[in-house]
mmCIF file with all atom_site columns, C-alpha atoms in Angstrom:
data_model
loop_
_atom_site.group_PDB
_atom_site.id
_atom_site.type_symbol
_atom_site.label_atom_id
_atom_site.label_alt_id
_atom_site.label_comp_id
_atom_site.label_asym_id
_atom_site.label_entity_id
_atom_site.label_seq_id
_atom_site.pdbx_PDB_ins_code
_atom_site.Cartn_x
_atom_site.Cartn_y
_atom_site.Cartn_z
_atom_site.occupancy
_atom_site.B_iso_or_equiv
_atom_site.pdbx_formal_charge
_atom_site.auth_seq_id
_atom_site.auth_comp_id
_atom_site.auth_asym_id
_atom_site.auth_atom_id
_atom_site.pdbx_PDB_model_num
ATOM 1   C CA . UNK A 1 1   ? 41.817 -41.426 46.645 1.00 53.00 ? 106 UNK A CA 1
ATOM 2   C CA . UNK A 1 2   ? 38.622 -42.709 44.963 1.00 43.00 ? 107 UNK A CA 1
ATOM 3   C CA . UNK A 1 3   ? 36.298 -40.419 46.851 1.00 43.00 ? 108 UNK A CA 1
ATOM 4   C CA . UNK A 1 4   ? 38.407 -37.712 45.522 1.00 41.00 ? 109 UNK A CA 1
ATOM 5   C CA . UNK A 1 5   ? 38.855 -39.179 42.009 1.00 37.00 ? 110 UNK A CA 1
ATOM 6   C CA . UNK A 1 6   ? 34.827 -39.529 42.768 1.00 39.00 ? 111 UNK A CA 1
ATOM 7   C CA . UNK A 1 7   ? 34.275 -35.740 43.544 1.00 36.00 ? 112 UNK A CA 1
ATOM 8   C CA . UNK A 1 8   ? 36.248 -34.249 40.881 1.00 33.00 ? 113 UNK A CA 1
ATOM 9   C CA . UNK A 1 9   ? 34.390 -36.555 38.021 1.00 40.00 ? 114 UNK A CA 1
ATOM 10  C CA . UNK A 1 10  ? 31.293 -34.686 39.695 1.00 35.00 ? 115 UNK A CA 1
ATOM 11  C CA . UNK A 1 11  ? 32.156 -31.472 39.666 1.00 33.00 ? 116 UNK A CA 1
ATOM 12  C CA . UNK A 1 12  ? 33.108 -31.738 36.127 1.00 34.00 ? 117 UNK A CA 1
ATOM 13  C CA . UNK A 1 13  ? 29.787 -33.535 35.381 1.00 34.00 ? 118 UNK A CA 1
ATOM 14  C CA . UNK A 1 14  ? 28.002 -30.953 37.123 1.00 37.00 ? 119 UNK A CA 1
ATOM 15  C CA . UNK A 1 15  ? 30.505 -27.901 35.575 1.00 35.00 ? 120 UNK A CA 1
ATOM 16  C CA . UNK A 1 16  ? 29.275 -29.716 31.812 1.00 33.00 ? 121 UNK A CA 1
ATOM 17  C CA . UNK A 1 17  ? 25.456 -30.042 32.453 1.00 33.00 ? 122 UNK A CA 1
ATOM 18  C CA . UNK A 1 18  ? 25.334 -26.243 33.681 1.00 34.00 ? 123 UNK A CA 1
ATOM 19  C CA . UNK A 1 19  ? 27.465 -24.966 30.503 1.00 36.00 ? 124 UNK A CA 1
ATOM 20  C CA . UNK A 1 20  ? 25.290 -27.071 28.157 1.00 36.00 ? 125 UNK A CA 1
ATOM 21  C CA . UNK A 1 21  ? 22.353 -25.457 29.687 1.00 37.00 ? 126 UNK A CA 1
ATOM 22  C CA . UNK A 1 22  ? 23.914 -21.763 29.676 1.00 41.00 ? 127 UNK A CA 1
ATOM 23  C CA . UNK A 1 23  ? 24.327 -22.510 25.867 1.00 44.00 ? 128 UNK A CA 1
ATOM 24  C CA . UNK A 1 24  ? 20.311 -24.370 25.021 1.00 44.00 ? 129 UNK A CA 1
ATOM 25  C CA . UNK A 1 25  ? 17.678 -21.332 24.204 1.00 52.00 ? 130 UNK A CA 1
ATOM 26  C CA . UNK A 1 26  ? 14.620 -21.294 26.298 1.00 61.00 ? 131 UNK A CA 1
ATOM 27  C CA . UNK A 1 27  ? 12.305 -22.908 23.808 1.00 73.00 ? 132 UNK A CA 1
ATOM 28  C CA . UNK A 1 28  ? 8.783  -21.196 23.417 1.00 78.00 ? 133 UNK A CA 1
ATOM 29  C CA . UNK A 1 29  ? 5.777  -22.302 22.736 1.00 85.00 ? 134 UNK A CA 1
ATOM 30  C CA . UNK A 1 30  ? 5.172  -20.592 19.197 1.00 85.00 ? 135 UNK A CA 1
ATOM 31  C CA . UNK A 1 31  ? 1.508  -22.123 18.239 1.00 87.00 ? 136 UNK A CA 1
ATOM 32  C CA . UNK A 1 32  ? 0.325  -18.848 19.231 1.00 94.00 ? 137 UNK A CA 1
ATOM 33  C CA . UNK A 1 33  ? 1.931  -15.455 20.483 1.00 96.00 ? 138 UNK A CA 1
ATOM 34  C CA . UNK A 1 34  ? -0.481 -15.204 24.002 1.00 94.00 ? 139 UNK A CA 1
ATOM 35  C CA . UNK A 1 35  ? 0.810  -18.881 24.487 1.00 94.00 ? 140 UNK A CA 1
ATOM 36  C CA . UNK A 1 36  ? 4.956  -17.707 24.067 1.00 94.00 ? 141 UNK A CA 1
ATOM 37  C CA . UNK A 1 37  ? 4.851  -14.748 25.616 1.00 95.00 ? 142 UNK A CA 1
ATOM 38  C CA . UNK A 1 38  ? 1.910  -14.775 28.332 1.00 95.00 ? 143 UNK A CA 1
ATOM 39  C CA . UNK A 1 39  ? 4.419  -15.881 30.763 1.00 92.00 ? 144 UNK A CA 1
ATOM 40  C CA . UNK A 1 40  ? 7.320  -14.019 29.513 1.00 93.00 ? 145 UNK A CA 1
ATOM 41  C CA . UNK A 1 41  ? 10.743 -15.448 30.276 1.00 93.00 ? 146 UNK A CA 1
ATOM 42  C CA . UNK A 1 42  ? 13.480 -13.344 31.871 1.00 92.00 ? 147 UNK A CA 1
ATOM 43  C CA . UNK A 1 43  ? 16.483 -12.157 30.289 1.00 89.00 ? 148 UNK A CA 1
ATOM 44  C CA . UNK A 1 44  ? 18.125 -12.891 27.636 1.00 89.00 ? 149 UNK A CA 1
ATOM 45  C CA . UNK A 1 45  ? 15.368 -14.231 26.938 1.00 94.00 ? 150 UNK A CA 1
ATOM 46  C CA . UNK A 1 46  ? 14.394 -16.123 23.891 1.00 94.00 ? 151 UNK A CA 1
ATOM 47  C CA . UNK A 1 47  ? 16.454 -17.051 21.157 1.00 96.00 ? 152 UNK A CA 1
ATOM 48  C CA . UNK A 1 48  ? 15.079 -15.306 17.183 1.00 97.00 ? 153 UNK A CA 1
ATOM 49  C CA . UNK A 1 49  ? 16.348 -15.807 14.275 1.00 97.00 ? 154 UNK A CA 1
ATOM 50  C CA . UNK A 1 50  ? 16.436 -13.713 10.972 1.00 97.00 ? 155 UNK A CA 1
ATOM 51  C CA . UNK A 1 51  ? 16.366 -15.634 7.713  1.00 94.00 ? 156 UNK A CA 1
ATOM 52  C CA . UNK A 1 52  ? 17.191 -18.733 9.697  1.00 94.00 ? 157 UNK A CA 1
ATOM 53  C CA . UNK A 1 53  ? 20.330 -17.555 11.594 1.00 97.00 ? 158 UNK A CA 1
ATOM 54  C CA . UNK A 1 54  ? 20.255 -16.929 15.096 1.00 97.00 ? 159 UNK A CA 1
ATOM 55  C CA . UNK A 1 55  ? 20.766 -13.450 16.320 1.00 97.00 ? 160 UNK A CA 1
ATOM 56  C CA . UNK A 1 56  ? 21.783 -11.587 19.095 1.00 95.00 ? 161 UNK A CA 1
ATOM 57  C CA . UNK A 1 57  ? 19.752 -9.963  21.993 1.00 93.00 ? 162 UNK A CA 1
ATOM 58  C CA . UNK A 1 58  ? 21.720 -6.843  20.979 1.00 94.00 ? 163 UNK A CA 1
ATOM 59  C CA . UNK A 1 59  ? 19.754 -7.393  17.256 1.00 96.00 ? 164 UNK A CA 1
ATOM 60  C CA . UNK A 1 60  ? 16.362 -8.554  17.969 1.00 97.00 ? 165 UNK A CA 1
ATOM 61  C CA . UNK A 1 61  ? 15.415 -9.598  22.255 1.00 95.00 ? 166 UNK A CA 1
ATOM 62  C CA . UNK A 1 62  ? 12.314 -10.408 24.006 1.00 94.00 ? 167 UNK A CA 1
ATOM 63  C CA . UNK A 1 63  ? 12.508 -10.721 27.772 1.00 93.00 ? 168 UNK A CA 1
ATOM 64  C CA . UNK A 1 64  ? 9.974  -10.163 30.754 1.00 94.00 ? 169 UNK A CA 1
ATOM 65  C CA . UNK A 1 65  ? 10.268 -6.449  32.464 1.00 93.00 ? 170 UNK A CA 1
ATOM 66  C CA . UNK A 1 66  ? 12.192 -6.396  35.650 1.00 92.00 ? 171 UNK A CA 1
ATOM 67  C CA . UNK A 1 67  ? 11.024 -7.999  38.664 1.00 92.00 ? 172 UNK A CA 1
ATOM 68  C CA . UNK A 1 68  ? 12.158 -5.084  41.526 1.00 92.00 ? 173 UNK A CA 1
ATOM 69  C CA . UNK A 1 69  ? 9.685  -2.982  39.305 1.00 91.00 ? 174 UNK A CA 1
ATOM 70  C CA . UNK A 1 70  ? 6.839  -5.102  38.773 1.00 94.00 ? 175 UNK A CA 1
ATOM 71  C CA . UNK A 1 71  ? 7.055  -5.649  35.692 1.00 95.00 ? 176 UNK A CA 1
ATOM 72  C CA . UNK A 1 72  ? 8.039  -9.275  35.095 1.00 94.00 ? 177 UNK A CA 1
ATOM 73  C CA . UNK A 1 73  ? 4.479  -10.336 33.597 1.00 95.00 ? 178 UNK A CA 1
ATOM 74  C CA . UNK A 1 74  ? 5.040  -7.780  30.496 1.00 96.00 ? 179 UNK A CA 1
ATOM 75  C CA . UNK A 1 75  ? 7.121  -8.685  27.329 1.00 96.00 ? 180 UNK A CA 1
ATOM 76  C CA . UNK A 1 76  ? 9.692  -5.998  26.047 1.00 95.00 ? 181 UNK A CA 1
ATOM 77  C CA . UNK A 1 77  ? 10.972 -6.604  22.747 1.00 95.00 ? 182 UNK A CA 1
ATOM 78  C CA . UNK A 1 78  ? 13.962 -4.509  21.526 1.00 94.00 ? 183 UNK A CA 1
ATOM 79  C CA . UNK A 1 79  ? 15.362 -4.421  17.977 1.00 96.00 ? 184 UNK A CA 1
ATOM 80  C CA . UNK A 1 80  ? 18.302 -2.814  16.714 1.00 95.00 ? 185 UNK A CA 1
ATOM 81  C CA . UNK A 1 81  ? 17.240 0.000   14.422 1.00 94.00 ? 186 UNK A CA 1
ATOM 82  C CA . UNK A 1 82  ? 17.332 0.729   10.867 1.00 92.00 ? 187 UNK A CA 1
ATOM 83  C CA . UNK A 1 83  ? 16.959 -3.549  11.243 1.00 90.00 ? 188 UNK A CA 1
ATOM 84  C CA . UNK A 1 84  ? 19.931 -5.845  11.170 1.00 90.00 ? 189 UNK A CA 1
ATOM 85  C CA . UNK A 1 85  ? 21.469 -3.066  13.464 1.00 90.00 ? 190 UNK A CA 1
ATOM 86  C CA . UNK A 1 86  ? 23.244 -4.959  16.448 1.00 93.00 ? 191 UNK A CA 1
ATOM 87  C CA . UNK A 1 87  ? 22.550 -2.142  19.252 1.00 90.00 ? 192 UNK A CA 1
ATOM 88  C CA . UNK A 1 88  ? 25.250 -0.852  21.425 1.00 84.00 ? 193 UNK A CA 1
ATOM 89  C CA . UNK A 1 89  ? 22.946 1.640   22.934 1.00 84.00 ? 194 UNK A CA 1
ATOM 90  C CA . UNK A 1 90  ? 19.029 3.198   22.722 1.00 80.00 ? 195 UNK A CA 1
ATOM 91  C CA . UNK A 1 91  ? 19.828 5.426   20.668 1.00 85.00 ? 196 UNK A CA 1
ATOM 92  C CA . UNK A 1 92  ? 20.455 1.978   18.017 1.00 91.00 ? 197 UNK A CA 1
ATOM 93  C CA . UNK A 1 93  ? 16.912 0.178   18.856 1.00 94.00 ? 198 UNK A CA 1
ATOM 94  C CA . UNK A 1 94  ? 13.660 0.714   19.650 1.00 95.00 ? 199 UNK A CA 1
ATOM 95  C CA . UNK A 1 95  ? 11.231 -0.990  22.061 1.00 95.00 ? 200 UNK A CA 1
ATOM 96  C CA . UNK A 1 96  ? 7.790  -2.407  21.541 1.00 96.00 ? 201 UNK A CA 1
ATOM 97  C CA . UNK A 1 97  ? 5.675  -3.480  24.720 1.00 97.00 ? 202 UNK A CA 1
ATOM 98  C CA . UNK A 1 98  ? 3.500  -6.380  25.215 1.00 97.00 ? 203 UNK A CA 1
ATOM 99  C CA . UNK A 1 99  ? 1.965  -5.020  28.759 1.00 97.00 ? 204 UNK A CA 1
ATOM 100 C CA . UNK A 1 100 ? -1.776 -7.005  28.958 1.00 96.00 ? 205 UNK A CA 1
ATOM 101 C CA . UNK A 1 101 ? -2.006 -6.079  32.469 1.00 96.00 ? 206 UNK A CA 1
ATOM 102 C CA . UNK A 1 102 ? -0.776 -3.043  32.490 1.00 95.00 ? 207 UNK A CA 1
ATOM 103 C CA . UNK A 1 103 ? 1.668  -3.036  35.439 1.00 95.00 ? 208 UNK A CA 1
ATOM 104 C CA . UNK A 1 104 ? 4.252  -0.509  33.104 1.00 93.00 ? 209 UNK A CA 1
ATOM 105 C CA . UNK A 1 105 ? 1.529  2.336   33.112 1.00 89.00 ? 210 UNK A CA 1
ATOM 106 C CA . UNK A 1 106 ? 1.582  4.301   30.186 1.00 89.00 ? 211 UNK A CA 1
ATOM 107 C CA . UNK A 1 107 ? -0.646 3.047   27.447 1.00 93.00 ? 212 UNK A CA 1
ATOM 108 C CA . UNK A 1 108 ? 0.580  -0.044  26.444 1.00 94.00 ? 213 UNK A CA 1
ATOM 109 C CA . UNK A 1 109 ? -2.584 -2.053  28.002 1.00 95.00 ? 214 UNK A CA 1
ATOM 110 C CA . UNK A 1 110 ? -4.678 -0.119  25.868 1.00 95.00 ? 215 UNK A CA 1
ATOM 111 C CA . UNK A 1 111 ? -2.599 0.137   22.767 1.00 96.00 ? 216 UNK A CA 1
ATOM 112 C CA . UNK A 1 112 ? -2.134 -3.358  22.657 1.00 98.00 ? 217 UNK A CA 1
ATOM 113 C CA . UNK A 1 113 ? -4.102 -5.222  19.850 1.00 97.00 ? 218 UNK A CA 1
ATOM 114 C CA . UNK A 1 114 ? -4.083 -8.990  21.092 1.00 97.00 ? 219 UNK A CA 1
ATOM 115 C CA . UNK A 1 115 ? -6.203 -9.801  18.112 1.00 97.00 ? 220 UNK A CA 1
ATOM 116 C CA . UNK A 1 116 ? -5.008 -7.917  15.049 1.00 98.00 ? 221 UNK A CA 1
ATOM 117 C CA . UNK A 1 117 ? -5.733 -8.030  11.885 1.00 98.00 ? 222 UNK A CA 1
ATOM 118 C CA . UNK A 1 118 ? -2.171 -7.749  10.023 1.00 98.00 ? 223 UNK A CA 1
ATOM 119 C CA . UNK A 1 119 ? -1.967 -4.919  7.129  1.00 98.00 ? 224 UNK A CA 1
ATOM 120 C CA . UNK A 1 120 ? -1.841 -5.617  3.656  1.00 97.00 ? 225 UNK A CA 1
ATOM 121 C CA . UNK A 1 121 ? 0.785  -3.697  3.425  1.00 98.00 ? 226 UNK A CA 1
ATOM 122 C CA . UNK A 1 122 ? 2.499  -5.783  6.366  1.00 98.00 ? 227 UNK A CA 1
ATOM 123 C CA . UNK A 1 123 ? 5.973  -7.009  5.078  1.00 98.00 ? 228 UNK A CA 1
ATOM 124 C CA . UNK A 1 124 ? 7.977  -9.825  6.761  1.00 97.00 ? 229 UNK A CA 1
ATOM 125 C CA . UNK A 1 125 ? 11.405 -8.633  8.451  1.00 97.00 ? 230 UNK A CA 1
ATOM 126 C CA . UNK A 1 126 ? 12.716 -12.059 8.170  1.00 97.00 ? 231 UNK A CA 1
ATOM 127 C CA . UNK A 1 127 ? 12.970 -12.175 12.288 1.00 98.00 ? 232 UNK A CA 1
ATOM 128 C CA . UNK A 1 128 ? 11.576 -15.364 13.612 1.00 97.00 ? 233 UNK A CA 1
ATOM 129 C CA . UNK A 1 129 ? 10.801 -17.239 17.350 1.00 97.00 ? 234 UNK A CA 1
ATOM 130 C CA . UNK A 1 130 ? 9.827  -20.909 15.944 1.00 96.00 ? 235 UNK A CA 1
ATOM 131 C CA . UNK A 1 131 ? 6.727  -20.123 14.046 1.00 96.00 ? 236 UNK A CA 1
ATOM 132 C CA . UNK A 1 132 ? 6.042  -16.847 14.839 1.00 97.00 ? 237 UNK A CA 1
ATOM 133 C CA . UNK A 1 133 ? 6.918  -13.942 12.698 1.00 98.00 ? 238 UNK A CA 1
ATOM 134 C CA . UNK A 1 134 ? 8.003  -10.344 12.977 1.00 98.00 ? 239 UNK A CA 1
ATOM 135 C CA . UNK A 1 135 ? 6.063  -7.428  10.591 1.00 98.00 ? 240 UNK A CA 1
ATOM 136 C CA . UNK A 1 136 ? 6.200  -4.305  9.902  1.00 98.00 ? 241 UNK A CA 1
ATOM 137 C CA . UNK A 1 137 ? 3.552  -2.346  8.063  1.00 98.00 ? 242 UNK A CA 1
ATOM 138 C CA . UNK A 1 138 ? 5.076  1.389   6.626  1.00 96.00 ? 243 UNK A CA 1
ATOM 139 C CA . UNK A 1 139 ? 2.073  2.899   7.879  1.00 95.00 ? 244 UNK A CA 1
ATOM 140 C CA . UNK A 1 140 ? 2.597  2.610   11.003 1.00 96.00 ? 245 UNK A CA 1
ATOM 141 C CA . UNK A 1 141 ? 6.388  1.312   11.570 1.00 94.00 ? 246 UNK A CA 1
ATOM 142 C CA . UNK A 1 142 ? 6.841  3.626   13.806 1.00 95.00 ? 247 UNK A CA 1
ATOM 143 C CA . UNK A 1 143 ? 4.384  2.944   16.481 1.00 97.00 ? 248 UNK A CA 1
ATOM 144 C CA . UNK A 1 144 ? 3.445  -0.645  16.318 1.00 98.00 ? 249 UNK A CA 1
ATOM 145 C CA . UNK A 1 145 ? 4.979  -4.425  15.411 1.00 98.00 ? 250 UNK A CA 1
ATOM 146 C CA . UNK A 1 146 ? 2.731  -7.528  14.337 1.00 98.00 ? 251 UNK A CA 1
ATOM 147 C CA . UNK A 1 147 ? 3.911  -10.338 15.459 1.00 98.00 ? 252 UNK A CA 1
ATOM 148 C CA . UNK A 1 148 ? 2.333  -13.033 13.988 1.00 98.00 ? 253 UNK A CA 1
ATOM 149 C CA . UNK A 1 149 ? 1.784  -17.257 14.506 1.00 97.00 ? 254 UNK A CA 1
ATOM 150 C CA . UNK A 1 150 ? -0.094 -19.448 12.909 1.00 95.00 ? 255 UNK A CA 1
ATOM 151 C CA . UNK A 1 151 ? -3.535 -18.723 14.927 1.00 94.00 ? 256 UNK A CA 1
ATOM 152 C CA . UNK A 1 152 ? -3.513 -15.379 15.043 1.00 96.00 ? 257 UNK A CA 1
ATOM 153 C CA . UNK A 1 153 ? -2.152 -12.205 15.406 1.00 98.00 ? 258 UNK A CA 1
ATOM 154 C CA . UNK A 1 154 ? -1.000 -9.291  17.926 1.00 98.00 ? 259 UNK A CA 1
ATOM 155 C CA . UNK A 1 155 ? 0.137  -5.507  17.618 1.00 98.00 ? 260 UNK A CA 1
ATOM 156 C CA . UNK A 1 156 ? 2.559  -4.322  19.935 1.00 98.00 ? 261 UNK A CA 1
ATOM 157 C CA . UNK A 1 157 ? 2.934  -0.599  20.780 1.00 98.00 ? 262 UNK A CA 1
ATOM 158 C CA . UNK A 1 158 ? 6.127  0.667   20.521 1.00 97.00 ? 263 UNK A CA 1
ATOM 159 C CA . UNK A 1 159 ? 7.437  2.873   23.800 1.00 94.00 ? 264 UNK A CA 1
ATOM 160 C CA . UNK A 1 160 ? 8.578  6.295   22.211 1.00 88.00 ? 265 UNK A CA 1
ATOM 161 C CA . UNK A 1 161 ? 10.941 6.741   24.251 1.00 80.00 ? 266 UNK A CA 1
ATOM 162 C CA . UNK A 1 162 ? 11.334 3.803   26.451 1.00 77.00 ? 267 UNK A CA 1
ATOM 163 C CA . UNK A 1 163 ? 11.457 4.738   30.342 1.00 75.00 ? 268 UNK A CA 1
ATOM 164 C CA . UNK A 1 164 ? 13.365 2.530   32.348 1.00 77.00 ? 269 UNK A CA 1
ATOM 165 C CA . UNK A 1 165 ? 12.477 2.202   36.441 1.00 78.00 ? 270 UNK A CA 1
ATOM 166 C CA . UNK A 1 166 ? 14.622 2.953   38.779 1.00 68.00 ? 271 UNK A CA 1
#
């Protein structure tokens, strides 16, 4: 009776330390953007906020590409478009691509600004992963994000339209 009693207190031990863990964001390194997202984590990846309310993947997600393509040491972010937009489908977000190796072909390698120089024009979107920020510049909205922390700042290419492997 008391090994059972035992093994039942342990499975529910072990039941409540997996569930707390399902529930805790993967915390990210935010003192720069190579140093949160060189070693991208897989989905659902991490946790954003916008004006200091978490958010869904579905609104605003960052996760490494898929591993059975390759792909798992580039960053895909996805945001639900016009913003605030919680996407049920592509056709509701677009994709920017954080590829400095280049294993997603294309040109995101190359179209990649790892050390950017943010616009003027640059306005926050109010999205945020610890210290890092999300901007958009209206010059070129449509082709690139900044994201930017507090030592520097990169310009992701957005993929227009995203290709998926199979």
């Amino acid at each position: 009776m008391v090994r059972m009693l035992r093994l039942v207190i342990g499975a529910v031990l072990l039941t409540a330390a997996v569930a707390i863990a399902a529930c805790n964001p993967i915390l990210a390194n935010t003192s720069s953007v190579s140093a949160a997202f060189d070693n991208p984590p897989s989905y659902p990846g991490y946790q954003w906020t916008r004006n200091g309310k978490p958010v869904t993947s579905e609104e605003l997600g960052t996760a490494a590409g898929p591993n059975h393509c390759d792909w798992q040491s580039a960053m895909i972010l996805t945001i639900g478009w016009p913003l605030g937009t919680v996407s049920a489908d592509t056709g509701h977000a677009r994709t920017y691509i954080r590829d400095p190796k280049g294993v997603m072909g294309g040109t995101y390698r190359q179209n990649l600004i790892t050390h950017a120089k943010l616009p003027t024009a640059a306005r926050p979107t109010g999205y945020k992963l610890g210290s890092i920020e999300l901007y958009l510049n209206p010059g070129d909205q449509d082709e690139a994000v900044y994201l930017v922390a507090p030592s520097g700042t990169e310009r992701w290419p957005r993929a227009n339209p995203f290709y998926a492997c199979a």
